[in-house]
Amino acid sequence: MELPADAVAATAVVEVVRLSARPERYGAPMTGDVVSRWTGREAADSLGLISSMPPGEPRICFAPGWGLRAYDALDEPLFELIFCFSCHHAWLWGQAVPAGMGFDTISGSTADAEALLAHFRDAA
């Protein structure tokens, strides 16, 4: 999955959100509990896993269970990202997301996707 390179480079903190509901529309705030805040290597590794996930075959359900919020060193928001590992869709939005980069697919069945999902579950 393609992430905005400048935003990834500027990311100092990643919040992991266990979604309680899908946002009502693209770009609406995520709802759910923040289950962890990752910094340093943990934040970089999670973004690396996301970036390494290849596109997937889209399906229909879009019931995302997890999301991320990325912040810079001043705690300013950079982007939000939600995933549905079942239907392989991802939504990406925020001030650091260029136009045309908001929707993507991920292969939810790769080793990297499974590692990321396990990382989310361990955080909760």
mmCIF file of N, CA and C in Angstrom:
data_model
loop_
_atom_site.group_PDB
_atom_site.id
_atom_site.type_symbol
_atom_site.label_atom_id
_atom_site.label_comp_id
_atom_site.label_asym_id
_atom_site.label_seq_id
_atom_site.Cartn_x
_atom_site.Cartn_y
_atom_site.Cartn_z
ATOM 1 N N MET A 1 0.847 -1.179 0.000
ATOM 2 C CA MET A 1 0.000 0.000 0.000
ATOM 3 C C MET A 1 0.884 1.230 0.000
ATOM 4 N N GLU A 2 0.524 2.178 -0.825
ATOM 5 C CA GLU A 2 1.305 3.410 -0.886
ATOM 6 C C GLU A 2 0.867 4.383 0.206
ATOM 7 N N LEU A 3 1.834 4.847 0.976
ATOM 8 C CA LEU A 3 1.622 5.876 1.986
ATOM 9 C C LEU A 3 2.403 7.120 1.556
ATOM 10 N N PRO A 4 1.961 8.313 1.969
ATOM 11 C CA PRO A 4 2.690 9.522 1.592
ATOM 12 C C PRO A 4 4.078 9.541 2.251
ATOM 13 N N ALA A 5 5.112 9.496 1.442
ATOM 14 C CA ALA A 5 6.485 9.350 1.939
ATOM 15 C C ALA A 5 6.879 10.461 2.915
ATOM 16 N N ASP A 6 6.533 11.709 2.604
ATOM 17 C CA ASP A 6 6.895 12.810 3.504
ATOM 18 C C ASP A 6 6.220 12.658 4.863
ATOM 19 N N ALA A 7 4.963 12.220 4.862
ATOM 20 C CA ALA A 7 4.235 12.036 6.118
ATOM 21 C C ALA A 7 4.821 10.875 6.920
ATOM 22 N N VAL A 8 5.178 9.801 6.240
ATOM 23 C CA VAL A 8 5.783 8.659 6.931
ATOM 24 C C VAL A 8 7.098 9.098 7.568
ATOM 25 N N ALA A 9 7.906 9.846 6.834
ATOM 26 C CA ALA A 9 9.186 10.323 7.364
ATOM 27 C C ALA A 9 8.995 11.249 8.561
ATOM 28 N N ALA A 10 7.899 11.999 8.588
ATOM 29 C CA ALA A 10 7.639 12.943 9.679
ATOM 30 C C ALA A 10 6.929 12.308 10.876
ATOM 31 N N THR A 11 6.488 11.072 10.741
ATOM 32 C CA THR A 11 5.712 10.430 11.806
ATOM 33 C C THR A 11 6.578 10.133 13.020
ATOM 34 N N ALA A 12 6.127 10.630 14.181
ATOM 35 C CA ALA A 12 6.801 10.372 15.450
ATOM 36 C C ALA A 12 5.980 9.448 16.344
ATOM 37 N N VAL A 13 4.660 9.499 16.179
ATOM 38 C CA VAL A 13 3.752 8.702 17.009
ATOM 39 C C VAL A 13 2.666 8.109 16.130
ATOM 40 N N VAL A 14 2.351 6.846 16.388
ATOM 41 C CA VAL A 14 1.233 6.181 15.722
ATOM 42 C C VAL A 14 0.290 5.686 16.813
ATOM 43 N N GLU A 15 -0.956 6.115 16.742
ATOM 44 C CA GLU A 15 -1.983 5.591 17.635
ATOM 45 C C GLU A 15 -2.692 4.435 16.941
ATOM 46 N N VAL A 16 -2.922 3.372 17.684
ATOM 47 C CA VAL A 16 -3.677 2.229 17.187
ATOM 48 C C VAL A 16 -5.086 2.347 17.744
ATOM 49 N N VAL A 17 -6.076 2.325 16.844
ATOM 50 C CA VAL A 17 -7.469 2.497 17.245
ATOM 51 C C VAL A 17 -8.234 1.217 16.935
ATOM 52 N N ARG A 18 -8.908 0.676 17.945
ATOM 53 C CA ARG A 18 -9.821 -0.448 17.746
ATOM 54 C C ARG A 18 -11.171 0.178 17.432
ATOM 55 N N LEU A 19 -11.562 0.110 16.181
ATOM 56 C CA LEU A 19 -12.757 0.812 15.728
ATOM 57 C C LEU A 19 -14.025 0.224 16.342
ATOM 58 N N SER A 20 -14.919 1.114 16.764
ATOM 59 C CA SER A 20 -16.228 0.675 17.255
ATOM 60 C C SER A 20 -17.268 0.735 16.136
ATOM 61 N N ALA A 21 -16.976 1.498 15.109
ATOM 62 C CA ALA A 21 -17.849 1.609 13.936
ATOM 63 C C ALA A 21 -17.032 2.167 12.785
ATOM 64 N N ARG A 22 -17.470 1.861 11.597
ATOM 65 C CA ARG A 22 -16.851 2.435 10.413
ATOM 66 C C ARG A 22 -17.214 3.913 10.341
ATOM 67 N N PRO A 23 -16.277 4.778 9.928
ATOM 68 C CA PRO A 23 -16.666 6.184 9.751
ATOM 69 C C PRO A 23 -17.849 6.296 8.794
ATOM 70 N N GLU A 24 -18.712 7.257 9.057
ATOM 71 C CA GLU A 24 -19.915 7.419 8.235
ATOM 72 C C GLU A 24 -19.593 7.753 6.789
ATOM 73 N N ARG A 25 -18.468 8.407 6.582
ATOM 74 C CA ARG A 25 -18.047 8.755 5.219
ATOM 75 C C ARG A 25 -16.529 8.886 5.230
ATOM 76 N N TYR A 26 -15.969 8.855 4.040
ATOM 77 C CA TYR A 26 -14.534 9.023 3.890
ATOM 78 C C TYR A 26 -14.106 10.349 4.499
ATOM 79 N N GLY A 27 -13.089 10.325 5.330
ATOM 80 C CA GLY A 27 -12.553 11.523 5.941
ATOM 81 C C GLY A 27 -13.162 11.886 7.282
ATOM 82 N N ALA A 28 -14.258 11.218 7.678
ATOM 83 C CA ALA A 28 -14.854 11.473 8.987
ATOM 84 C C ALA A 28 -13.949 10.871 10.065
ATOM 85 N N PRO A 29 -13.936 11.436 11.256
ATOM 86 C CA PRO A 29 -13.059 10.921 12.308
ATOM 87 C C PRO A 29 -13.373 9.456 12.659
ATOM 88 N N MET A 30 -12.339 8.755 13.044
ATOM 89 C CA MET A 30 -12.522 7.383 13.517
ATOM 90 C C MET A 30 -13.161 7.406 14.900
ATOM 91 N N THR A 31 -13.964 6.394 15.174
ATOM 92 C CA THR A 31 -14.502 6.225 16.516
ATOM 93 C C THR A 31 -14.014 4.900 17.064
ATOM 94 N N GLY A 32 -13.609 4.920 18.301
ATOM 95 C CA GLY A 32 -13.118 3.709 18.946
ATOM 96 C C GLY A 32 -12.054 4.055 19.964
ATOM 97 N N ASP A 33 -11.631 3.037 20.666
ATOM 98 C CA ASP A 33 -10.641 3.212 21.719
ATOM 99 C C ASP A 33 -9.227 3.197 21.153
ATOM 100 N N VAL A 34 -8.406 4.117 21.645
ATOM 101 C CA VAL A 34 -6.977 4.071 21.346
ATOM 102 C C VAL A 34 -6.399 2.995 22.263
ATOM 103 N N VAL A 35 -5.893 1.928 21.664
ATOM 104 C CA VAL A 35 -5.394 0.799 22.463
ATOM 105 C C VAL A 35 -3.890 0.850 22.666
ATOM 106 N N SER A 36 -3.202 1.669 21.867
ATOM 107 C CA SER A 36 -1.759 1.782 22.041
ATOM 108 C C SER A 36 -1.252 3.023 21.312
ATOM 109 N N ARG A 37 -0.108 3.522 21.777
ATOM 110 C CA ARG A 37 0.616 4.608 21.092
ATOM 111 C C ARG A 37 2.016 4.098 20.849
ATOM 112 N N TRP A 38 2.385 4.031 19.588
ATOM 113 C CA TRP A 38 3.698 3.522 19.225
ATOM 114 C C TRP A 38 4.600 4.675 18.834
ATOM 115 N N THR A 39 5.841 4.593 19.244
ATOM 116 C CA THR A 39 6.842 5.583 18.881
ATOM 117 C C THR A 39 8.092 4.855 18.381
ATOM 118 N N GLY A 40 9.018 5.607 17.852
ATOM 119 C CA GLY A 40 10.310 5.056 17.463
ATOM 120 C C GLY A 40 10.217 3.884 16.508
ATOM 121 N N ARG A 41 10.960 2.844 16.833
ATOM 122 C CA ARG A 41 11.058 1.664 15.969
ATOM 123 C C ARG A 41 9.698 0.993 15.779
ATOM 124 N N GLU A 42 8.894 0.945 16.829
ATOM 125 C CA GLU A 42 7.578 0.300 16.741
ATOM 126 C C GLU A 42 6.681 1.025 15.735
ATOM 127 N N ALA A 43 6.696 2.348 15.757
ATOM 128 C CA ALA A 43 5.908 3.129 14.790
ATOM 129 C C ALA A 43 6.455 2.925 13.383
ATOM 130 N N ALA A 44 7.759 3.001 13.229
ATOM 131 C CA ALA A 44 8.374 2.836 11.903
ATOM 132 C C ALA A 44 8.117 1.438 11.349
ATOM 133 N N ASP A 45 8.218 0.421 12.208
ATOM 134 C CA ASP A 45 7.990 -0.952 11.746
ATOM 135 C C ASP A 45 6.555 -1.161 11.278
ATOM 136 N N SER A 46 5.593 -0.583 11.997
ATOM 137 C CA SER A 46 4.192 -0.746 11.596
ATOM 138 C C SER A 46 3.930 -0.072 10.248
ATOM 139 N N LEU A 47 4.480 1.119 10.048
ATOM 140 C CA LEU A 47 4.307 1.802 8.764
ATOM 141 C C LEU A 47 5.038 1.058 7.652
ATOM 142 N N GLY A 48 6.148 0.440 7.987
ATOM 143 C CA GLY A 48 6.866 -0.380 7.011
ATOM 144 C C GLY A 48 6.064 -1.585 6.580
ATOM 145 N N LEU A 49 5.396 -2.247 7.533
ATOM 146 C CA LEU A 49 4.533 -3.383 7.187
ATOM 147 C C LEU A 49 3.403 -2.946 6.266
ATOM 148 N N ILE A 50 2.804 -1.812 6.567
ATOM 149 C CA ILE A 50 1.709 -1.300 5.740
ATOM 150 C C ILE A 50 2.209 -0.999 4.325
ATOM 151 N N SER A 51 3.347 -0.341 4.249
ATOM 152 C CA SER A 51 3.901 0.022 2.944
ATOM 153 C C SER A 51 4.281 -1.190 2.111
ATOM 154 N N SER A 52 4.592 -2.298 2.772
ATOM 155 C CA SER A 52 5.023 -3.491 2.037
ATOM 156 C C SER A 52 3.862 -4.378 1.585
ATOM 157 N N MET A 53 2.642 -4.077 2.043
ATOM 158 C CA MET A 53 1.506 -4.911 1.656
ATOM 159 C C MET A 53 1.125 -4.653 0.199
ATOM 160 N N PRO A 54 1.075 -5.709 -0.598
ATOM 161 C CA PRO A 54 0.694 -5.534 -2.001
ATOM 162 C C PRO A 54 -0.810 -5.290 -2.133
ATOM 163 N N PRO A 55 -1.249 -4.812 -3.296
ATOM 164 C CA PRO A 55 -2.685 -4.643 -3.531
ATOM 165 C C PRO A 55 -3.406 -5.984 -3.416
ATOM 166 N N GLY A 56 -4.670 -5.903 -3.066
ATOM 167 C CA GLY A 56 -5.479 -7.111 -2.949
ATOM 168 C C GLY A 56 -6.651 -7.082 -3.909
ATOM 169 N N GLU A 57 -7.314 -8.214 -4.011
ATOM 170 C CA GLU A 57 -8.537 -8.306 -4.804
ATOM 171 C C GLU A 57 -9.675 -7.747 -3.971
ATOM 172 N N PRO A 58 -10.258 -6.623 -4.374
ATOM 173 C CA PRO A 58 -11.315 -6.022 -3.564
ATOM 174 C C PRO A 58 -12.553 -6.902 -3.471
ATOM 175 N N ARG A 59 -13.140 -6.870 -2.302
ATOM 176 C CA ARG A 59 -14.409 -7.544 -2.041
ATOM 177 C C ARG A 59 -15.391 -6.497 -1.552
ATOM 178 N N ILE A 60 -16.528 -6.922 -1.063
ATOM 179 C CA ILE A 60 -17.611 -5.963 -0.821
ATOM 180 C C ILE A 60 -17.792 -5.512 0.632
ATOM 181 N N CYS A 61 -17.475 -6.266 1.635
ATOM 182 C CA CYS A 61 -17.958 -6.032 3.003
ATOM 183 C C CYS A 61 -17.594 -4.675 3.612
ATOM 184 N N PHE A 62 -16.406 -4.217 3.533
ATOM 185 C CA PHE A 62 -15.813 -3.065 4.198
ATOM 186 C C PHE A 62 -16.346 -2.861 5.613
ATOM 187 N N ALA A 63 -15.831 -3.707 6.491
ATOM 188 C CA ALA A 63 -16.119 -3.633 7.918
ATOM 189 C C ALA A 63 -14.787 -3.515 8.659
ATOM 190 N N PRO A 64 -14.153 -2.347 8.578
ATOM 191 C CA PRO A 64 -12.822 -2.202 9.177
ATOM 192 C C PRO A 64 -12.863 -2.344 10.684
ATOM 193 N N GLY A 65 -11.874 -3.014 11.211
ATOM 194 C CA GLY A 65 -11.793 -3.205 12.654
ATOM 195 C C GLY A 65 -10.679 -2.415 13.308
ATOM 196 N N TRP A 66 -9.717 -1.963 12.499
ATOM 197 C CA TRP A 66 -8.543 -1.289 13.035
ATOM 198 C C TRP A 66 -8.233 -0.022 12.251
ATOM 199 N N GLY A 67 -7.647 0.933 12.946
ATOM 200 C CA GLY A 67 -7.195 2.149 12.304
ATOM 201 C C GLY A 67 -5.930 2.670 12.957
ATOM 202 N N LEU A 68 -5.277 3.563 12.256
ATOM 203 C CA LEU A 68 -4.075 4.225 12.763
ATOM 204 C C LEU A 68 -4.222 5.726 12.597
ATOM 205 N N ARG A 69 -3.677 6.458 13.552
ATOM 206 C CA ARG A 69 -3.522 7.906 13.428
ATOM 207 C C ARG A 69 -2.031 8.201 13.557
ATOM 208 N N ALA A 70 -1.497 8.944 12.617
ATOM 209 C CA ALA A 70 -0.085 9.299 12.649
ATOM 210 C C ALA A 70 0.061 10.776 13.003
ATOM 211 N N TYR A 71 1.029 11.054 13.883
ATOM 212 C CA TYR A 71 1.297 12.419 14.337
ATOM 213 C C TYR A 71 2.776 12.730 14.156
ATOM 214 N N ASP A 72 3.072 14.013 13.958
ATOM 215 C CA ASP A 72 4.472 14.429 13.865
ATOM 216 C C ASP A 72 5.035 14.674 15.271
ATOM 217 N N ALA A 73 6.273 15.151 15.350
ATOM 218 C CA ALA A 73 6.945 15.354 16.638
ATOM 219 C C ALA A 73 6.282 16.429 17.500
ATOM 220 N N LEU A 74 5.496 17.308 16.873
ATOM 221 C CA LEU A 74 4.769 18.339 17.623
ATOM 222 C C LEU A 74 3.360 17.892 17.982
ATOM 223 N N ASP A 75 3.057 16.627 17.750
ATOM 224 C CA ASP A 75 1.749 16.017 18.005
ATOM 225 C C ASP A 75 0.655 16.579 17.102
ATOM 226 N N GLU A 76 1.064 17.055 15.930
ATOM 227 C CA GLU A 76 0.108 17.503 14.917
ATOM 228 C C GLU A 76 -0.295 16.299 14.069
ATOM 229 N N PRO A 77 -1.586 16.164 13.779
ATOM 230 C CA PRO A 77 -2.028 15.009 12.981
ATOM 231 C C PRO A 77 -1.528 15.074 11.542
ATOM 232 N N LEU A 78 -1.085 13.935 11.039
ATOM 233 C CA LEU A 78 -0.627 13.826 9.653
ATOM 234 C C LEU A 78 -1.633 13.084 8.794
ATOM 235 N N PHE A 79 -2.038 11.900 9.259
ATOM 236 C CA PHE A 79 -3.012 11.117 8.496
ATOM 237 C C PHE A 79 -3.691 10.094 9.387
ATOM 238 N N GLU A 80 -4.838 9.618 8.896
ATOM 239 C CA GLU A 80 -5.566 8.515 9.511
ATOM 240 C C GLU A 80 -5.734 7.449 8.444
ATOM 241 N N LEU A 81 -5.795 6.209 8.891
ATOM 242 C CA LEU A 81 -5.852 5.074 7.980
ATOM 243 C C LEU A 81 -6.696 3.987 8.620
ATOM 244 N N ILE A 82 -7.655 3.450 7.868
ATOM 245 C CA ILE A 82 -8.440 2.325 8.358
ATOM 246 C C ILE A 82 -8.353 1.179 7.362
ATOM 247 N N PHE A 83 -8.469 -0.034 7.887
ATOM 248 C CA PHE A 83 -8.310 -1.251 7.089
ATOM 249 C C PHE A 83 -9.492 -2.176 7.268
ATOM 250 N N CYS A 84 -9.808 -2.910 6.217
ATOM 251 C CA CYS A 84 -10.653 -4.086 6.335
ATOM 252 C C CYS A 84 -9.830 -5.242 5.753
ATOM 253 N N PHE A 85 -9.342 -6.100 6.629
ATOM 254 C CA PHE A 85 -8.507 -7.212 6.186
ATOM 255 C C PHE A 85 -9.319 -8.261 5.434
ATOM 256 N N SER A 86 -10.636 -8.256 5.585
ATOM 257 C CA SER A 86 -11.486 -9.235 4.902
ATOM 258 C C SER A 86 -11.752 -8.863 3.448
ATOM 259 N N CYS A 87 -12.082 -7.592 3.203
ATOM 260 C CA CYS A 87 -12.406 -7.189 1.829
ATOM 261 C C CYS A 87 -11.250 -6.481 1.136
ATOM 262 N N HIS A 88 -10.137 -6.300 1.882
ATOM 263 C CA HIS A 88 -8.886 -5.777 1.319
ATOM 264 C C HIS A 88 -8.916 -4.290 0.991
ATOM 265 N N HIS A 89 -9.839 -3.543 1.569
ATOM 266 C CA HIS A 89 -9.912 -2.104 1.313
ATOM 267 C C HIS A 89 -9.220 -1.328 2.428
ATOM 268 N N ALA A 90 -8.674 -0.171 2.056
ATOM 269 C CA ALA A 90 -8.079 0.750 3.015
ATOM 270 C C ALA A 90 -8.452 2.175 2.617
ATOM 271 N N TRP A 91 -8.751 2.980 3.632
ATOM 272 C CA TRP A 91 -9.019 4.403 3.421
ATOM 273 C C TRP A 91 -7.913 5.178 4.121
ATOM 274 N N LEU A 92 -7.413 6.211 3.486
ATOM 275 C CA LEU A 92 -6.335 7.038 4.000
ATOM 276 C C LEU A 92 -6.739 8.496 3.811
ATOM 277 N N TRP A 93 -6.683 9.293 4.876
ATOM 278 C CA TRP A 93 -7.032 10.704 4.752
ATOM 279 C C TRP A 93 -6.265 11.532 5.775
ATOM 280 N N GLY A 94 -6.251 12.835 5.576
ATOM 281 C CA GLY A 94 -5.608 13.761 6.495
ATOM 282 C C GLY A 94 -4.843 14.831 5.744
ATOM 283 N N GLN A 95 -4.318 15.772 6.497
ATOM 284 C CA GLN A 95 -3.670 16.937 5.892
ATOM 285 C C GLN A 95 -2.431 16.579 5.080
ATOM 286 N N ALA A 96 -1.798 15.449 5.365
ATOM 287 C CA ALA A 96 -0.575 15.075 4.655
ATOM 288 C C ALA A 96 -0.824 14.084 3.513
ATOM 289 N N VAL A 97 -2.091 13.873 3.172
ATOM 290 C CA VAL A 97 -2.420 12.904 2.123
ATOM 291 C C VAL A 97 -2.724 13.637 0.821
ATOM 292 N N PRO A 98 -1.904 13.408 -0.205
ATOM 293 C CA PRO A 98 -2.159 14.063 -1.486
ATOM 294 C C PRO A 98 -3.467 13.574 -2.123
ATOM 295 N N ALA A 99 -4.050 14.419 -2.934
ATOM 296 C CA ALA A 99 -5.263 14.042 -3.664
ATOM 297 C C ALA A 99 -4.978 12.794 -4.486
ATOM 298 N N GLY A 100 -5.950 11.919 -4.551
ATOM 299 C CA GLY A 100 -5.807 10.701 -5.338
ATOM 300 C C GLY A 100 -5.187 9.537 -4.584
ATOM 301 N N MET A 101 -4.805 9.738 -3.329
ATOM 302 C CA MET A 101 -4.159 8.676 -2.565
ATOM 303 C C MET A 101 -5.076 8.127 -1.465
ATOM 304 N N GLY A 102 -6.332 8.499 -1.475
ATOM 305 C CA GLY A 102 -7.221 8.176 -0.368
ATOM 306 C C GLY A 102 -7.737 6.759 -0.303
ATOM 307 N N PHE A 103 -7.819 6.078 -1.420
ATOM 308 C CA PHE A 103 -8.407 4.736 -1.430
ATOM 309 C C PHE A 103 -7.408 3.763 -2.026
ATOM 310 N N ASP A 104 -7.299 2.603 -1.408
ATOM 311 C CA ASP A 104 -6.360 1.601 -1.899
ATOM 312 C C ASP A 104 -6.877 0.230 -1.498
ATOM 313 N N THR A 105 -6.225 -0.773 -2.018
ATOM 314 C CA THR A 105 -6.505 -2.134 -1.578
ATOM 315 C C THR A 105 -5.234 -2.700 -0.977
ATOM 316 N N ILE A 106 -5.417 -3.629 -0.058
ATOM 317 C CA ILE A 106 -4.309 -4.349 0.552
ATOM 318 C C ILE A 106 -4.609 -5.828 0.438
ATOM 319 N N SER A 107 -3.603 -6.619 0.352
ATOM 320 C CA SER A 107 -3.819 -8.058 0.395
ATOM 321 C C SER A 107 -3.818 -8.465 1.859
ATOM 322 N N GLY A 108 -4.974 -8.761 2.381
ATOM 323 C CA GLY A 108 -5.116 -9.100 3.792
ATOM 324 C C GLY A 108 -4.639 -10.490 4.152
ATOM 325 N N SER A 109 -4.148 -11.235 3.187
ATOM 326 C CA SER A 109 -3.748 -12.613 3.463
ATOM 327 C C SER A 109 -2.242 -12.849 3.309
ATOM 328 N N THR A 110 -1.443 -11.787 3.249
ATOM 329 C CA THR A 110 0.001 -11.954 3.145
ATOM 330 C C THR A 110 0.622 -12.072 4.540
ATOM 331 N N ALA A 111 1.851 -12.485 4.594
ATOM 332 C CA ALA A 111 2.559 -12.593 5.873
ATOM 333 C C ALA A 111 2.663 -11.221 6.546
ATOM 334 N N ASP A 112 2.904 -10.153 5.758
ATOM 335 C CA ASP A 112 2.988 -8.810 6.339
ATOM 336 C C ASP A 112 1.644 -8.365 6.917
ATOM 337 N N ALA A 113 0.559 -8.648 6.211
ATOM 338 C CA ALA A 113 -0.776 -8.288 6.719
ATOM 339 C C ALA A 113 -1.082 -9.057 7.995
ATOM 340 N N GLU A 114 -0.745 -10.332 8.019
ATOM 341 C CA GLU A 114 -0.983 -11.141 9.218
ATOM 342 C C GLU A 114 -0.127 -10.653 10.381
ATOM 343 N N ALA A 115 1.114 -10.243 10.105
ATOM 344 C CA ALA A 115 1.985 -9.701 11.153
ATOM 345 C C ALA A 115 1.422 -8.391 11.694
ATOM 346 N N LEU A 116 0.926 -7.534 10.817
ATOM 347 C CA LEU A 116 0.344 -6.267 11.244
ATOM 348 C C LEU A 116 -0.904 -6.505 12.092
ATOM 349 N N LEU A 117 -1.771 -7.381 11.647
ATOM 350 C CA LEU A 117 -2.978 -7.697 12.407
ATOM 351 C C LEU A 117 -2.618 -8.273 13.777
ATOM 352 N N ALA A 118 -1.628 -9.137 13.841
ATOM 353 C CA ALA A 118 -1.185 -9.690 15.127
ATOM 354 C C ALA A 118 -0.631 -8.583 16.029
ATOM 355 N N HIS A 119 0.074 -7.629 15.440
ATOM 356 C CA HIS A 119 0.607 -6.495 16.179
ATOM 357 C C HIS A 119 -0.529 -5.647 16.769
ATOM 358 N N PHE A 120 -1.572 -5.426 15.966
ATOM 359 C CA PHE A 120 -2.759 -4.706 16.471
ATOM 360 C C PHE A 120 -3.381 -5.463 17.633
ATOM 361 N N ARG A 121 -3.578 -6.739 17.458
ATOM 362 C CA ARG A 121 -4.234 -7.549 18.502
ATOM 363 C C ARG A 121 -3.399 -7.586 19.779
ATOM 364 N N ASP A 122 -2.086 -7.675 19.638
ATOM 365 C CA ASP A 122 -1.203 -7.655 20.814
ATOM 366 C C ASP A 122 -1.310 -6.324 21.538
ATOM 367 N N ALA A 123 -1.485 -5.242 20.790
ATOM 368 C CA ALA A 123 -1.598 -3.915 21.406
ATOM 369 C C ALA A 123 -2.873 -3.787 22.227
ATOM 370 N N ALA A 124 -3.924 -4.473 21.782
ATOM 371 C CA ALA A 124 -5.210 -4.387 22.492
ATOM 372 C C ALA A 124 -5.187 -5.248 23.723
#
